[in-house]
Amino acid sequence: YEYGRALIEERRADPRSDMLSVAVHAELPDEDPPRLSDDELSAFFSLVFSAGAETTRNAIAGAMLAFLDWPDQLDLLRTGGVSMSSAVEEILRWTTPSPSKRRTATLRCQLGGETIESGQKVVVWEGSANRDERQFVAPDQFDLGRDPNPHLTFGHGVHFCLGAHLARLEVRVALEEVLGAFNWYELAGPVEWNRSNRHSGIRHLPLRATRGA
């Protein structure tokens, strides 16, 4: 919070071409006050900062583990048999770092043969949707060339992830750097997963690697 508040004050005095500057100086003429308060800006920064850091890290670690379980897919990626952009989408589907959300229904509706009343709380499991056999062929197979790949890792509609483009870029850059630096790696100890149903991720992934020429 201290780091965020310091950045907010910097952007308030010296706005730049970044998202935080936009949030700090944005105005809604129909609202009173028209700008976000310091507490609202701090909450916004905390949400965007933590959500982007944790979920992307978990996707990258999950990809490294998946490559060990599916070495043929890693070979395809290394040899150009599949594109990195296609691989990133499958990694996002496979890992689903944020597998569930709670939403509030705004109107009465039918879903899957069940009635949801306005005001009811609903838990949406993107992790389950990303393994839906009605949408994906062989959903439990890690397939870097999967096409189409209509995963819901970033949500949908008005709830679509603000950082989707940044997350895709971060995953791609991290994997290009790691796979370019090392030509071989294996597990060097047990994998420890997060104890959470809110974030699907790995706490510890010890690896032993051989650096490329």
Backbone as a chain_set.jsonl record, in Angstrom:
{"seq": "YEYGRALIEERRADPRSDMLSVAVHAELPDEDPPRLSDDELSAFFSLVFSAGAETTRNAIAGAMLAFLDWPDQLDLLRTGGVSMSSAVEEILRWTTPSPSKRRTATLRCQLGGETIESGQKVVVWEGSANRDERQFVAPDQFDLGRDPNPHLTFGHGVHFCLGAHLARLEVRVALEEVLGAFNWYELAGPVEWNRSNRHSGIRHLPLRATRGA", "coords": {"N": [[0.824, -1.202, 0.0], [1.97, 1.242, 0.755], [3.861, 1.568, -1.256], [2.139, 1.752, -3.462], [0.644, 4.072, -2.826], [2.649, 6.002, -2.917], [3.3, 5.942, -5.644], [0.871, 6.775, -6.698], [0.742, 9.431, -5.8], [2.918, 10.447, -7.212], [1.981, 10.167, -9.871], [-0.186, 11.819, -9.745], [0.962, 14.332, -9.521], [2.646, 14.324, -11.694], [1.538, 13.246, -14.392], [1.619, 10.368, -16.555], [1.865, 8.275, -19.523], [0.365, 5.931, -18.649], [-1.61, 3.303, -17.096], [-2.204, 3.801, -14.388], [-1.955, 6.575, -14.161], [-4.099, 7.349, -15.756], [-6.246, 6.374, -14.208], [-5.933, 7.889, -11.864], [-6.449, 10.52, -12.728], [-8.884, 10.375, -13.976], [-12.266, 11.398, -14.562], [-15.661, 11.384, -13.573], [-18.356, 12.987, -14.483], [-20.967, 12.8, -13.513], [-20.787, 11.876, -10.984], [-20.252, 12.362, -7.438], [-17.776, 12.784, -5.194], [-16.163, 13.649, -8.374], [-13.83, 12.257, -8.972], [-11.789, 9.338, -8.205], [-11.279, 8.409, -4.804], [-8.468, 8.603, -2.475], [-8.348, 6.192, -1.039], [-9.837, 4.515, -2.717], [-8.246, 4.53, -5.015], [-5.935, 3.355, -3.98], [-6.903, 0.801, -3.411], [-7.555, -0.016, -5.992], [-4.994, -0.053, -7.194], [-3.753, -2.03, -5.611], [-5.307, -4.284, -6.236], [-4.903, -4.606, -9.055], [-2.124, -4.855, -9.153], [-1.485, -7.119, -7.491], [-3.147, -9.116, -8.583], [-2.234, -9.372, -11.226], [0.475, -10.069, -10.842], [0.518, -12.474, -9.309], [-1.165, -14.376, -10.652], [-0.06, -14.547, -13.244], [2.521, -15.437, -12.705], [1.867, -17.975, -11.683], [0.809, -19.184, -13.959], [3.075, -19.377, -15.585], [4.789, -21.047, -14.068], [3.13, -23.302, -13.986], [3.159, -23.967, -16.676], [5.834, -24.771, -17.056], [5.864, -27.098, -15.526], [3.936, -28.594, -16.888], [5.23, -28.989, -19.315], [7.123, -30.855, -18.541], [5.511, -33.037, -18.022], [4.402, -33.452, -20.493], [6.397, -33.94, -22.684], [6.545, -34.159, -25.478], [5.068, -32.031, -26.401], [6.584, -29.876, -25.631], [8.786, -30.306, -27.275], [7.596, -29.856, -29.765], [7.114, -27.12, -29.562], [9.701, -26.089, -29.305], [10.826, -26.779, -31.774], [9.361, -25.36, -33.558], [6.983, -26.414, -34.373], [4.577, -25.65, -33.373], [3.128, -22.437, -32.793], [4.292, -19.806, -30.6], [2.288, -18.11, -29.7], [-0.046, -19.667, -29.928], [0.677, -21.653, -28.113], [0.743, -20.209, -25.717], [-1.983, -19.631, -25.33], [-3.001, -22.207, -24.835], [-1.61, -22.851, -22.533], [-2.711, -20.995, -20.781], [-5.365, -21.924, -20.727], [-4.934, -24.513, -19.686], [-3.683, -24.151, -17.182], [-5.302, -22.265, -15.822], [-5.082, -20.008, -13.761], [-6.685, -18.452, -12.037], [-9.243, -19.913, -10.922], [-11.938, -19.647, -10.138], [-14.807, -17.547, -9.468], [-16.937, -15.383, -7.534], [-20.136, -14.226, -8.183], [-22.931, -11.922, -8.316], [-26.22, -12.443, -9.119], [-28.079, -10.402, -11.301], [-30.577, -10.525, -12.3], [-33.456, -12.685, -12.622], [-32.931, -15.922, -13.882], [-32.443, -18.774, -16.088], [-30.174, -21.432, -15.969], [-28.418, -24.08, -17.148], [-30.583, -25.759, -16.594], [-31.301, -25.021, -14.065], [-32.806, -22.672, -11.81], [-31.871, -19.386, -11.213], [-32.135, -16.909, -8.89], [-32.692, -13.356, -8.815], [-30.238, -11.498, -7.162], [-29.113, -13.649, -5.88], [-26.12, -15.363, -4.868], [-23.574, -16.584, -6.964], [-21.222, -19.015, -7.81], [-18.769, -19.081, -10.176], [-17.018, -21.357, -12.081], [-14.332, -21.131, -13.812], [-12.215, -22.828, -14.216], [-13.387, -25.346, -14.457], [-14.981, -24.905, -16.708], [-12.994, -24.605, -18.609], [-12.229, -27.181, -19.037], [-14.284, -28.417, -20.273], [-15.867, -30.946, -21.93], [-17.708, -30.572, -23.911], [-16.937, -28.353, -25.221], [-14.257, -28.577, -25.801], [-12.049, -30.668, -27.562], [-10.756, -33.655, -26.33], [-10.204, -32.577, -23.585], [-8.57, -32.98, -21.352], [-6.058, -33.193, -22.281], [-2.904, -31.811, -22.845], [-2.41, -29.653, -25.245], [-0.639, -27.861, -27.326], [-1.158, -26.901, -29.839], [-3.839, -26.494, -30.003], [-6.881, -25.743, -31.554], [-10.023, -24.638, -32.394], [-9.608, -22.541, -29.427], [-11.425, -21.715, -27.119], [-11.054, -20.669, -24.397], [-11.873, -19.639, -21.006], [-10.228, -18.295, -19.298], [-9.611, -15.615, -18.842], [-12.04, -14.627, -18.15], [-15.193, -13.117, -19.142], [-17.061, -10.855, -21.209], [-18.235, -7.948, -19.474], [-16.704, -8.485, -17.307], [-14.236, -9.177, -18.219], [-10.732, -9.764, -18.048], [-8.646, -7.079, -17.056], [-5.92, -7.099, -17.468], [-5.28, -8.848, -19.554], [-3.882, -8.734, -22.059], [-1.343, -7.945, -21.212], [-0.694, -10.099, -19.55], [-0.539, -12.24, -21.395], [1.659, -11.358, -22.882], [3.681, -11.36, -20.914], [3.848, -14.084, -20.19], [4.662, -15.169, -22.647], [7.165, -13.859, -23.112], [8.642, -14.661, -20.831], [8.761, -17.47, -21.162], [10.062, -17.654, -23.638], [12.567, -16.64, -22.948], [13.435, -18.398, -20.894], [13.323, -20.983, -22.124], [15.045, -20.491, -24.169], [17.432, -20.141, -22.876], [18.008, -22.513, -21.56], [18.609, -25.872, -22.423], [17.692, -28.201, -21.462], [15.852, -29.613, -18.743], [14.817, -30.822, -15.487], [12.773, -32.147, -12.801], [13.844, -31.311, -9.53], [13.069, -31.937, -7.039], [10.214, -32.315, -4.785], [7.017, -31.098, -5.922], [5.262, -28.34, -4.695], [2.038, -27.313, -4.118], [-0.168, -24.422, -4.025], [-2.305, -23.961, -1.216], [-5.241, -23.432, -1.846], [-8.463, -22.526, -3.09], [-8.939, -20.417, -4.585], [-6.817, -19.434, -6.035], [-5.026, -21.121, -8.426], [-2.056, -22.55, -8.224], [1.558, -22.895, -7.977], [3.681, -23.248, -5.252], [6.334, -24.059, -4.821], [8.694, -25.092, -7.158], [11.121, -26.906, -7.763], [13.843, -27.078, -9.965], [16.252, -28.691, -12.06], [18.603, -27.686, -14.343], [20.16, -27.59, -17.613], [22.313, -25.412, -19.139], [22.0, -23.87, -22.334], [24.062, -23.91, -25.332]], "CA": [[0.0, 0.0, 0.0], [2.858, 2.406, 0.786], [4.422, 1.687, -2.607], [1.066, 2.221, -4.326], [0.304, 5.463, -2.509], [3.727, 6.855, -3.418], [3.135, 6.039, -7.102], [-0.332, 7.569, -6.96], [1.108, 10.828, -5.623], [3.769, 10.814, -8.348], [1.167, 10.305, -11.08], [-1.062, 12.978, -9.568], [1.762, 15.528, -9.794], [3.313, 14.208, -13.005], [0.878, 12.147, -15.116], [2.339, 9.757, -17.663], [0.985, 7.495, -20.404], [0.161, 4.607, -18.066], [-2.961, 3.058, -16.595], [-2.394, 4.428, -13.088], [-2.201, 7.999, -14.404], [-5.481, 7.463, -16.249], [-7.154, 6.17, -13.077], [-5.786, 9.01, -10.929], [-6.994, 11.763, -13.281], [-10.193, 10.154, -14.607], [-13.39, 12.094, -13.937], [-17.026, 11.006, -13.925], [-19.087, 14.216, -14.16], [-22.237, 12.539, -12.83], [-20.499, 11.381, -9.638], [-19.806, 13.351, -6.467], [-16.877, 13.582, -6.035], [-16.015, 13.093, -9.728], [-12.621, 11.434, -9.081], [-11.616, 8.296, -7.2], [-10.618, 8.845, -3.573], [-7.178, 7.964, -2.226], [-8.588, 4.8, -0.65], [-10.27, 3.779, -3.909], [-7.073, 4.38, -5.872], [-5.054, 2.367, -3.35], [-7.528, -0.515, -3.611], [-7.4, -0.315, -7.416], [-3.596, -0.415, -7.426], [-3.49, -3.312, -4.946], [-5.969, -5.341, -7.0], [-4.241, -4.817, -10.341], [-0.742, -5.282, -8.918], [-1.422, -8.494, -6.989], [-3.807, -10.032, -9.514], [-1.37, -9.608, -12.366], [1.728, -10.723, -10.466], [0.341, -13.848, -8.829], [-1.753, -15.275, -11.651], [0.879, -14.765, -14.347], [3.574, -16.308, -12.17], [1.337, -19.328, -11.587], [0.683, -19.728, -15.31], [4.415, -19.713, -16.069], [5.233, -22.241, -13.34], [2.307, -24.416, -14.453], [3.639, -24.341, -18.011], [7.082, -25.513, -16.907], [5.514, -28.434, -15.043], [3.224, -29.288, -17.97], [6.228, -29.414, -20.297], [7.746, -32.08, -18.045], [4.531, -34.12, -18.152], [4.083, -33.619, -21.916], [7.632, -33.536, -23.38], [6.34, -34.049, -26.918], [4.568, -30.689, -26.673], [7.738, -28.981, -25.529], [9.567, -30.501, -28.501], [6.891, -29.154, -30.837], [7.317, -25.685, -29.396], [11.115, -25.784, -29.569], [11.139, -26.979, -33.191], [8.507, -24.527, -34.383], [5.795, -27.146, -34.805], [3.438, -24.822, -32.957], [3.549, -21.063, -32.533], [4.279, -19.429, -29.198], [0.981, -17.527, -29.375], [-0.948, -20.788, -29.708], [1.107, -22.307, -26.879], [0.331, -19.375, -24.584], [-3.42, -19.814, -25.095], [-3.223, -23.511, -24.216], [-1.089, -22.75, -21.17], [-3.723, -20.274, -20.002], [-6.482, -22.847, -20.506], [-4.508, -25.656, -18.888], [-3.37, -23.775, -15.804], [-6.389, -21.468, -15.256], [-4.573, -19.582, -12.459], [-7.778, -17.963, -11.186], [-10.236, -20.865, -11.425], [-13.329, -19.431, -9.728], [-15.224, -16.205, -9.042], [-18.307, -15.282, -7.045], [-20.882, -13.113, -8.759], [-24.302, -11.739, -7.839], [-27.167, -12.379, -10.24], [-28.829, -9.136, -11.34], [-31.952, -10.809, -12.699], [-33.835, -14.101, -12.556], [-32.598, -16.569, -15.136], [-32.27, -20.218, -16.118], [-28.855, -21.828, -16.407], [-28.193, -25.51, -16.95], [-31.769, -26.381, -16.02], [-31.532, -24.518, -12.713], [-33.26, -21.288, -11.719], [-31.076, -18.501, -10.374], [-32.936, -15.744, -8.57], [-31.996, -12.077, -8.723], [-29.656, -11.28, -5.843], [-28.409, -14.829, -5.397], [-24.686, -15.458, -5.134], [-23.258, -17.692, -7.854], [-19.795, -19.245, -8.005], [-18.469, -19.461, -11.549], [-15.762, -22.096, -12.114], [-13.669, -21.103, -15.123], [-11.38, -24.016, -14.31], [-14.233, -26.424, -14.966], [-15.361, -24.549, -18.079], [-11.838, -24.817, -19.487], [-12.081, -28.627, -19.283], [-15.618, -28.859, -20.692], [-15.745, -31.804, -23.116], [-18.621, -30.091, -24.949], [-16.279, -27.228, -25.895], [-12.877, -28.897, -26.162], [-11.71, -32.048, -27.898], [-9.734, -34.17, -25.399], [-9.882, -31.437, -22.72], [-7.541, -33.304, -20.373], [-4.788, -33.315, -22.983], [-2.156, -30.567, -23.013], [-2.228, -29.601, -26.698], [-0.226, -26.494, -27.632], [-1.694, -26.494, -31.126], [-5.311, -26.564, -29.93], [-7.569, -24.738, -32.356], [-10.094, -23.386, -31.629], [-9.331, -22.631, -27.996], [-12.265, -20.663, -26.525], [-10.967, -20.756, -22.937], [-12.436, -18.526, -20.239], [-9.258, -17.949, -18.256], [-9.687, -14.182, -18.566], [-13.426, -14.232, -17.941], [-16.001, -12.832, -20.332], [-17.942, -9.688, -21.154], [-17.814, -6.801, -18.667], [-15.749, -8.949, -16.298], [-13.006, -9.633, -18.874], [-9.547, -9.332, -17.307], [-7.999, -5.842, -17.515], [-4.525, -7.325, -17.806], [-5.158, -10.015, -20.436], [-2.815, -8.554, -23.056], [-0.071, -7.936, -20.489], [-0.426, -11.468, -19.092], [-0.083, -13.01, -22.56], [3.011, -10.909, -23.208], [4.6, -11.803, -19.864], [4.037, -15.535, -20.331], [5.456, -15.414, -23.859], [8.542, -13.404, -22.923], [9.291, -15.51, -19.827], [9.051, -18.787, -21.736], [11.099, -17.5, -24.673], [13.861, -16.455, -22.286], [13.817, -19.618, -20.17], [13.575, -22.075, -23.061], [16.203, -20.135, -24.965], [18.644, -20.208, -22.053], [18.265, -23.877, -21.105], [18.211, -26.866, -23.419], [17.169, -29.395, -20.793], [15.624, -29.453, -17.309], [14.042, -31.874, -14.846], [12.436, -31.846, -11.419], [14.923, -31.538, -8.572], [12.441, -32.116, -5.74], [8.756, -32.38, -4.855], [6.248, -29.9, -6.27], [4.33, -27.927, -3.638], [0.961, -26.479, -4.645], [-0.859, -23.53, -3.099], [-3.5, -24.497, -0.55], [-6.238, -22.41, -2.132], [-9.395, -22.767, -4.191], [-9.086, -19.126, -5.257], [-5.727, -19.33, -6.999], [-4.41, -22.404, -8.763], [-0.66, -22.234, -8.489], [2.64, -23.687, -7.396], [4.534, -22.506, -4.308], [7.732, -24.432, -5.039], [8.939, -25.972, -8.307], [12.576, -26.998, -7.902], [14.261, -27.626, -11.257], [17.666, -28.813, -12.394], [18.641, -27.365, -15.77], [21.43, -27.504, -18.326], [22.29, -24.2, -19.959], [22.269, -24.078, -23.747], [25.367, -23.459, -25.825]], "C": [[0.867, 1.264, 0.0], [3.457, 2.658, -0.595], [3.368, 2.266, -3.553], [0.727, 3.678, -4.079], [1.383, 6.422, -3.013], [3.619, 7.027, -4.937], [1.931, 6.9, -7.462], [-0.02, 9.06, -6.838], [2.012, 11.307, -6.757], [2.944, 11.071, -9.596], [0.202, 11.481, -10.969], [-0.307, 14.261, -9.912], [2.349, 15.52, -11.196], [2.701, 13.047, -13.778], [1.693, 11.674, -16.309], [1.347, 8.956, -18.503], [0.847, 6.074, -19.876], [-1.225, 4.521, -17.425], [-3.214, 3.758, -15.26], [-2.657, 5.924, -13.24], [-3.636, 8.234, -14.886], [-6.466, 7.351, -15.09], [-7.12, 7.357, -12.117], [-6.513, 10.257, -11.431], [-8.36, 11.593, -13.95], [-11.298, 10.866, -13.831], [-14.711, 11.56, -14.477], [-17.923, 12.17, -13.518], [-20.39, 13.992, -13.406], [-22.044, 12.043, -11.404], [-20.024, 12.52, -8.737], [-19.094, 12.64, -5.313], [-16.618, 12.901, -7.382], [-14.803, 12.186, -9.895], [-12.576, 10.385, -7.977], [-10.875, 8.864, -5.992], [-9.265, 8.147, -3.429], [-7.347, 6.498, -1.859], [-9.002, 3.953, -1.846], [-9.099, 3.547, -4.856], [-6.102, 3.358, -5.3], [-5.596, 0.964, -3.545], [-7.385, -0.955, -5.06], [-5.979, -0.782, -7.711], [-3.296, -1.792, -6.84], [-4.079, -4.467, -5.73], [-5.209, -5.647, -8.284], [-2.832, -5.375, -10.143], [-0.686, -6.748, -8.502], [-2.032, -9.482, -7.961], [-2.9, -10.367, -10.682], [-0.112, -10.374, -12.013], [1.522, -12.195, -10.13], [-0.16, -14.78, -9.92], [-0.786, -15.567, -12.79], [2.022, -15.667, -13.913], [3.105, -17.758, -12.121], [1.174, -19.974, -12.957], [2.043, -20.168, -15.846], [4.936, -20.967, -15.386], [4.445, -23.468, -13.787], [2.722, -24.896, -15.827], [4.906, -25.173, -17.912], [6.822, -26.94, -16.427], [4.818, -29.235, -16.141], [4.2, -29.768, -19.04], [6.936, -30.696, -19.857], [6.806, -33.27, -18.209], [4.218, -34.441, -19.613], [5.299, -33.189, -22.744], [7.481, -33.418, -24.887], [5.848, -32.657, -27.296], [5.693, -29.657, -26.578], [8.608, -29.094, -26.777], [8.923, -29.777, -29.681], [7.152, -27.657, -30.77], [8.746, -25.293, -29.747], [11.44, -25.845, -31.063], [10.266, -26.145, -34.12], [7.284, -25.233, -34.917], [4.503, -26.47, -34.399], [3.979, -23.428, -32.668], [3.507, -20.771, -31.037], [2.925, -18.842, -28.797], [-0.053, -18.61, -29.118], [-0.617, -21.491, -28.398], [0.645, -21.526, -25.659], [-1.15, -19.567, -24.282], [-3.707, -21.158, -24.423], [-2.7, -23.53, -22.778], [-2.1, -22.045, -20.271], [-4.934, -21.155, -19.722], [-6.096, -23.931, -19.508], [-4.314, -25.29, -17.423], [-4.527, -23.062, -15.107], [-6.011, -20.962, -13.865], [-5.616, -19.022, -11.5], [-9.031, -18.748, -11.555], [-11.681, -20.605, -11.025], [-13.553, -17.984, -9.319], [-16.617, -16.291, -8.44], [-18.947, -14.042, -7.635], [-22.279, -13.062, -8.138], [-25.22, -11.593, -9.043], [-27.973, -11.083, -10.174], [-30.265, -9.327, -11.796], [-32.2, -12.315, -12.615], [-33.559, -14.749, -13.907], [-32.507, -18.079, -14.958], [-30.875, -20.533, -16.645], [-28.659, -23.305, -16.098], [-29.372, -26.22, -16.306], [-32.086, -25.942, -14.608], [-31.965, -23.061, -12.758], [-32.37, -20.515, -10.753], [-31.889, -17.231, -10.152], [-32.077, -14.484, -8.518], [-31.489, -11.881, -7.29], [-28.917, -12.476, -5.282], [-26.933, -14.777, -5.761], [-24.424, -16.718, -5.961], [-21.739, -17.801, -7.961], [-19.576, -19.784, -9.413], [-17.086, -20.122, -11.564], [-15.198, -22.105, -13.528], [-12.781, -22.333, -15.311], [-12.131, -25.215, -14.844], [-14.625, -26.156, -16.417], [-14.22, -24.821, -19.052], [-11.527, -26.284, -19.726], [-13.418, -29.236, -19.731], [-15.509, -29.657, -21.998], [-16.711, -31.395, -24.226], [-18.008, -28.945, -25.754], [-14.892, -27.568, -26.413], [-12.734, -30.379, -26.488], [-10.578, -32.489, -26.983], [-9.295, -33.08, -24.432], [-8.793, -31.708, -21.701], [-6.188, -33.566, -21.016], [-4.179, -31.933, -23.173], [-1.725, -30.481, -24.473], [-1.911, -28.165, -27.112], [-0.742, -25.999, -28.974], [-3.211, -26.463, -31.152], [-5.954, -25.398, -30.668], [-8.924, -25.29, -32.793], [-9.822, -23.622, -30.147], [-10.1, -21.53, -27.259], [-12.251, -20.677, -24.994], [-11.521, -19.491, -22.268], [-11.505, -18.081, -19.117], [-9.334, -16.48, -17.872], [-11.12, -13.708, -18.314], [-14.125, -13.918, -19.247], [-16.796, -11.553, -20.122], [-17.371, -8.571, -20.3], [-16.795, -7.199, -17.606], [-14.442, -9.441, -16.926], [-11.796, -8.98, -18.211], [-8.912, -8.079, -17.914], [-6.587, -6.093, -18.035], [-4.286, -8.462, -18.78], [-3.995, -9.882, -21.417], [-1.442, -8.574, -22.39], [0.292, -9.347, -20.036], [0.093, -12.335, -20.236], [1.365, -12.642, -22.916], [4.023, -11.433, -22.191], [4.887, -13.291, -19.966], [4.933, -15.828, -21.526], [6.921, -15.044, -23.651], [9.29, -14.301, -21.94], [9.674, -16.862, -20.421], [10.112, -18.699, -22.83], [12.479, -17.379, -24.04], [14.332, -17.743, -21.616], [14.188, -20.741, -21.141], [14.754, -21.773, -23.973], [17.513, -20.287, -24.194], [19.017, -21.636, -21.67], [17.791, -24.883, -22.154], [17.667, -28.138, -22.791], [16.915, -29.059, -19.327], [14.761, -30.597, -16.801], [13.714, -31.436, -13.423], [13.612, -32.179, -10.504], [14.385, -31.723, -7.164], [10.934, -32.133, -5.884], [8.126, -31.037, -5.201], [5.281, -29.587, -5.136], [3.318, -26.945, -4.219], [0.417, -25.543, -3.573], [-2.045, -24.237, -2.466], [-4.609, -23.452, -0.687], [-7.178, -22.882, -3.225], [-9.681, -21.462, -4.936], [-8.018, -18.928, -6.323], [-5.102, -20.701, -7.191], [-2.958, -22.149, -9.122], [0.307, -23.082, -7.698], [3.486, -22.806, -6.487], [6.012, -22.781, -4.556], [7.818, -25.411, -6.209], [10.445, -26.044, -8.526], [12.964, -27.702, -9.199], [15.781, -27.699, -11.33], [17.778, -28.643, -13.903], [20.058, -27.359, -16.318], [21.359, -26.318, -19.269], [22.671, -24.518, -21.401], [23.618, -23.515, -24.156], [25.319, -21.975, -26.159]], "O": [[0.541, 2.242, -0.673], [3.55, 3.799, -1.048], [3.663, 3.158, -4.348], [0.543, 4.44, -5.028], [1.076, 7.519, -3.478], [3.822, 8.125, -5.456], [1.974, 7.665, -8.425], [-0.459, 9.86, -7.664], [1.887, 12.444, -7.212], [3.161, 12.057, -10.301], [-0.183, 12.07, -11.979], [-0.868, 15.172, -10.522], [2.528, 16.57, -11.812], [3.287, 11.965, -13.819], [2.362, 12.459, -16.98], [0.146, 8.955, -18.232], [1.175, 5.116, -20.577], [-1.91, 5.527, -17.24], [-4.314, 4.255, -15.023], [-3.49, 6.482, -12.525], [-4.295, 9.19, -14.476], [-7.41, 8.135, -14.995], [-8.161, 7.781, -11.614], [-7.127, 10.973, -10.641], [-8.931, 12.567, -14.439], [-11.269, 10.928, -12.602], [-14.859, 11.318, -15.675], [-18.224, 12.331, -12.335], [-20.871, 14.9, -12.728], [-23.02, 11.814, -10.689], [-19.468, 13.512, -9.21], [-19.748, 11.955, -4.527], [-16.834, 11.696, -7.511], [-14.741, 11.42, -10.857], [-13.235, 10.521, -6.946], [-9.97, 9.687, -6.13], [-8.957, 7.214, -4.172], [-6.579, 5.651, -2.314], [-8.572, 2.807, -1.978], [-8.981, 2.469, -5.438], [-5.51, 2.579, -6.047], [-4.834, 0.036, -3.815], [-7.124, -2.127, -5.333], [-5.78, -1.786, -8.396], [-2.663, -2.623, -7.491], [-3.443, -5.51, -5.881], [-4.906, -6.804, -8.571], [-2.401, -6.262, -10.879], [0.065, -7.533, -9.081], [-1.495, -10.573, -8.151], [-2.809, -11.526, -11.085], [0.332, -11.23, -12.779], [2.259, -13.058, -10.606], [0.379, -15.874, -10.088], [-0.697, -16.704, -13.254], [2.443, -16.553, -14.657], [3.855, -18.668, -12.475], [1.377, -21.179, -13.103], [2.15, -21.212, -16.489], [5.469, -21.857, -16.048], [5.012, -24.548, -13.951], [2.648, -26.089, -16.121], [5.042, -26.177, -18.61], [7.483, -27.879, -16.871], [5.085, -30.425, -16.304], [4.012, -30.843, -19.61], [7.306, -31.524, -20.69], [7.25, -34.381, -18.501], [3.819, -35.56, -19.937], [5.237, -32.173, -23.437], [8.213, -32.655, -25.519], [6.164, -32.154, -28.374], [5.742, -28.696, -27.345], [9.11, -28.088, -27.279], [9.612, -29.161, -30.495], [7.382, -27.008, -31.79], [8.972, -24.281, -30.411], [12.239, -25.051, -31.559], [10.414, -26.216, -35.34], [6.613, -24.723, -35.814], [3.457, -26.69, -35.009], [5.153, -23.266, -32.336], [2.768, -21.418, -30.295], [2.468, -19.055, -27.674], [-0.854, -18.492, -28.191], [-1.517, -21.881, -27.654], [0.203, -22.117, -24.674], [-1.539, -19.656, -23.117], [-4.56, -21.239, -23.539], [-3.297, -24.164, -21.908], [-2.317, -22.457, -19.132], [-5.471, -21.142, -18.615], [-6.855, -24.228, -18.586], [-4.729, -26.029, -16.53], [-4.712, -23.241, -13.903], [-6.565, -21.441, -12.875], [-5.45, -19.107, -10.283], [-9.805, -18.308, -12.405], [-12.578, -21.283, -11.526], [-12.633, -17.289, -8.886], [-17.394, -17.176, -8.797], [-18.379, -12.951, -7.594], [-22.742, -14.022, -7.522], [-25.018, -10.719, -9.885], [-28.485, -10.715, -9.117], [-31.081, -8.411, -11.697], [-31.262, -13.108, -12.545], [-33.908, -14.198, -14.951], [-32.495, -18.593, -13.839], [-30.444, -19.968, -17.65], [-28.724, -23.728, -14.944], [-29.186, -27.177, -15.555], [-33.042, -26.434, -14.008], [-31.545, -22.306, -13.635], [-32.146, -20.94, -9.62], [-32.283, -16.561, -11.106], [-30.886, -14.543, -8.214], [-32.232, -12.079, -6.329], [-28.17, -12.344, -4.312], [-26.542, -14.237, -6.796], [-24.983, -17.78, -5.689], [-21.052, -16.802, -8.177], [-20.132, -20.816, -9.789], [-16.104, -19.529, -11.118], [-15.536, -22.967, -14.34], [-12.614, -22.82, -16.429], [-11.578, -26.014, -15.599], [-14.604, -27.06, -17.252], [-14.456, -25.222, -20.191], [-10.654, -26.606, -20.533], [-13.64, -30.437, -19.577], [-15.114, -29.121, -23.034], [-16.551, -31.827, -25.368], [-18.495, -28.605, -26.832], [-14.399, -26.935, -27.347], [-13.243, -31.235, -25.765], [-9.564, -31.801, -26.862], [-8.128, -32.687, -24.448], [-8.149, -30.773, -21.225], [-5.279, -34.096, -20.376], [-4.854, -31.001, -23.609], [-0.785, -31.158, -24.888], [-2.818, -27.342, -27.234], [-0.76, -24.793, -29.219], [-3.807, -26.409, -32.228], [-5.623, -24.234, -30.443], [-8.978, -26.304, -33.489], [-9.809, -24.76, -29.678], [-9.513, -20.538, -26.828], [-13.308, -20.695, -24.363], [-11.619, -18.43, -22.884], [-11.956, -17.55, -18.103], [-9.144, -16.132, -16.706], [-11.373, -12.504, -18.272], [-13.721, -14.378, -20.315], [-17.159, -11.212, -18.997], [-16.18, -8.269, -20.375], [-16.097, -6.341, -17.064], [-13.624, -10.056, -16.241], [-11.827, -7.802, -17.857], [-8.67, -8.015, -19.119], [-6.112, -5.392, -18.928], [-3.177, -8.996, -18.828], [-3.212, -10.817, -21.584], [-0.493, -9.143, -22.928], [1.453, -9.749, -20.125], [1.057, -13.08, -20.064], [2.183, -13.513, -23.211], [5.099, -11.896, -22.567], [6.036, -13.715, -19.842], [5.856, -16.638, -21.434], [7.814, -15.826, -23.977], [10.441, -14.662, -22.183], [10.786, -17.345, -20.206], [10.968, -19.578, -22.934], [13.448, -17.951, -24.539], [15.492, -18.131, -21.754], [15.235, -21.372, -20.999], [15.393, -22.689, -24.492], [18.567, -20.529, -24.781], [20.193, -21.943, -21.476], [16.697, -24.751, -22.701], [17.232, -29.049, -23.497], [17.678, -28.302, -18.728], [14.064, -31.257, -17.571], [14.294, -30.483, -12.904], [14.285, -33.193, -10.681], [15.145, -31.674, -6.197], [10.42, -31.982, -6.992], [8.633, -29.981, -4.825], [4.563, -30.471, -4.668], [3.681, -25.891, -4.742], [0.519, -25.818, -2.377], [-2.716, -25.032, -3.123], [-4.877, -22.689, 0.241], [-6.76, -23.551, -4.17], [-10.551, -21.408, -5.805], [-8.27, -18.337, -7.374], [-4.701, -21.354, -6.228], [-2.655, -21.605, -10.184], [-0.09, -23.887, -6.856], [3.954, -21.745, -6.9], [6.84, -21.872, -4.512], [7.115, -26.42, -6.248], [10.989, -25.333, -9.371], [12.472, -28.791, -9.494], [16.493, -26.882, -10.744], [17.13, -29.364, -14.661], [21.025, -27.152, -15.585], [20.456, -26.228, -20.101], [23.556, -25.336, -21.654], [24.237, -22.745, -23.421], [26.322, -21.406, -26.59]]}, "num_chains": 1, "name": "protein.A"}
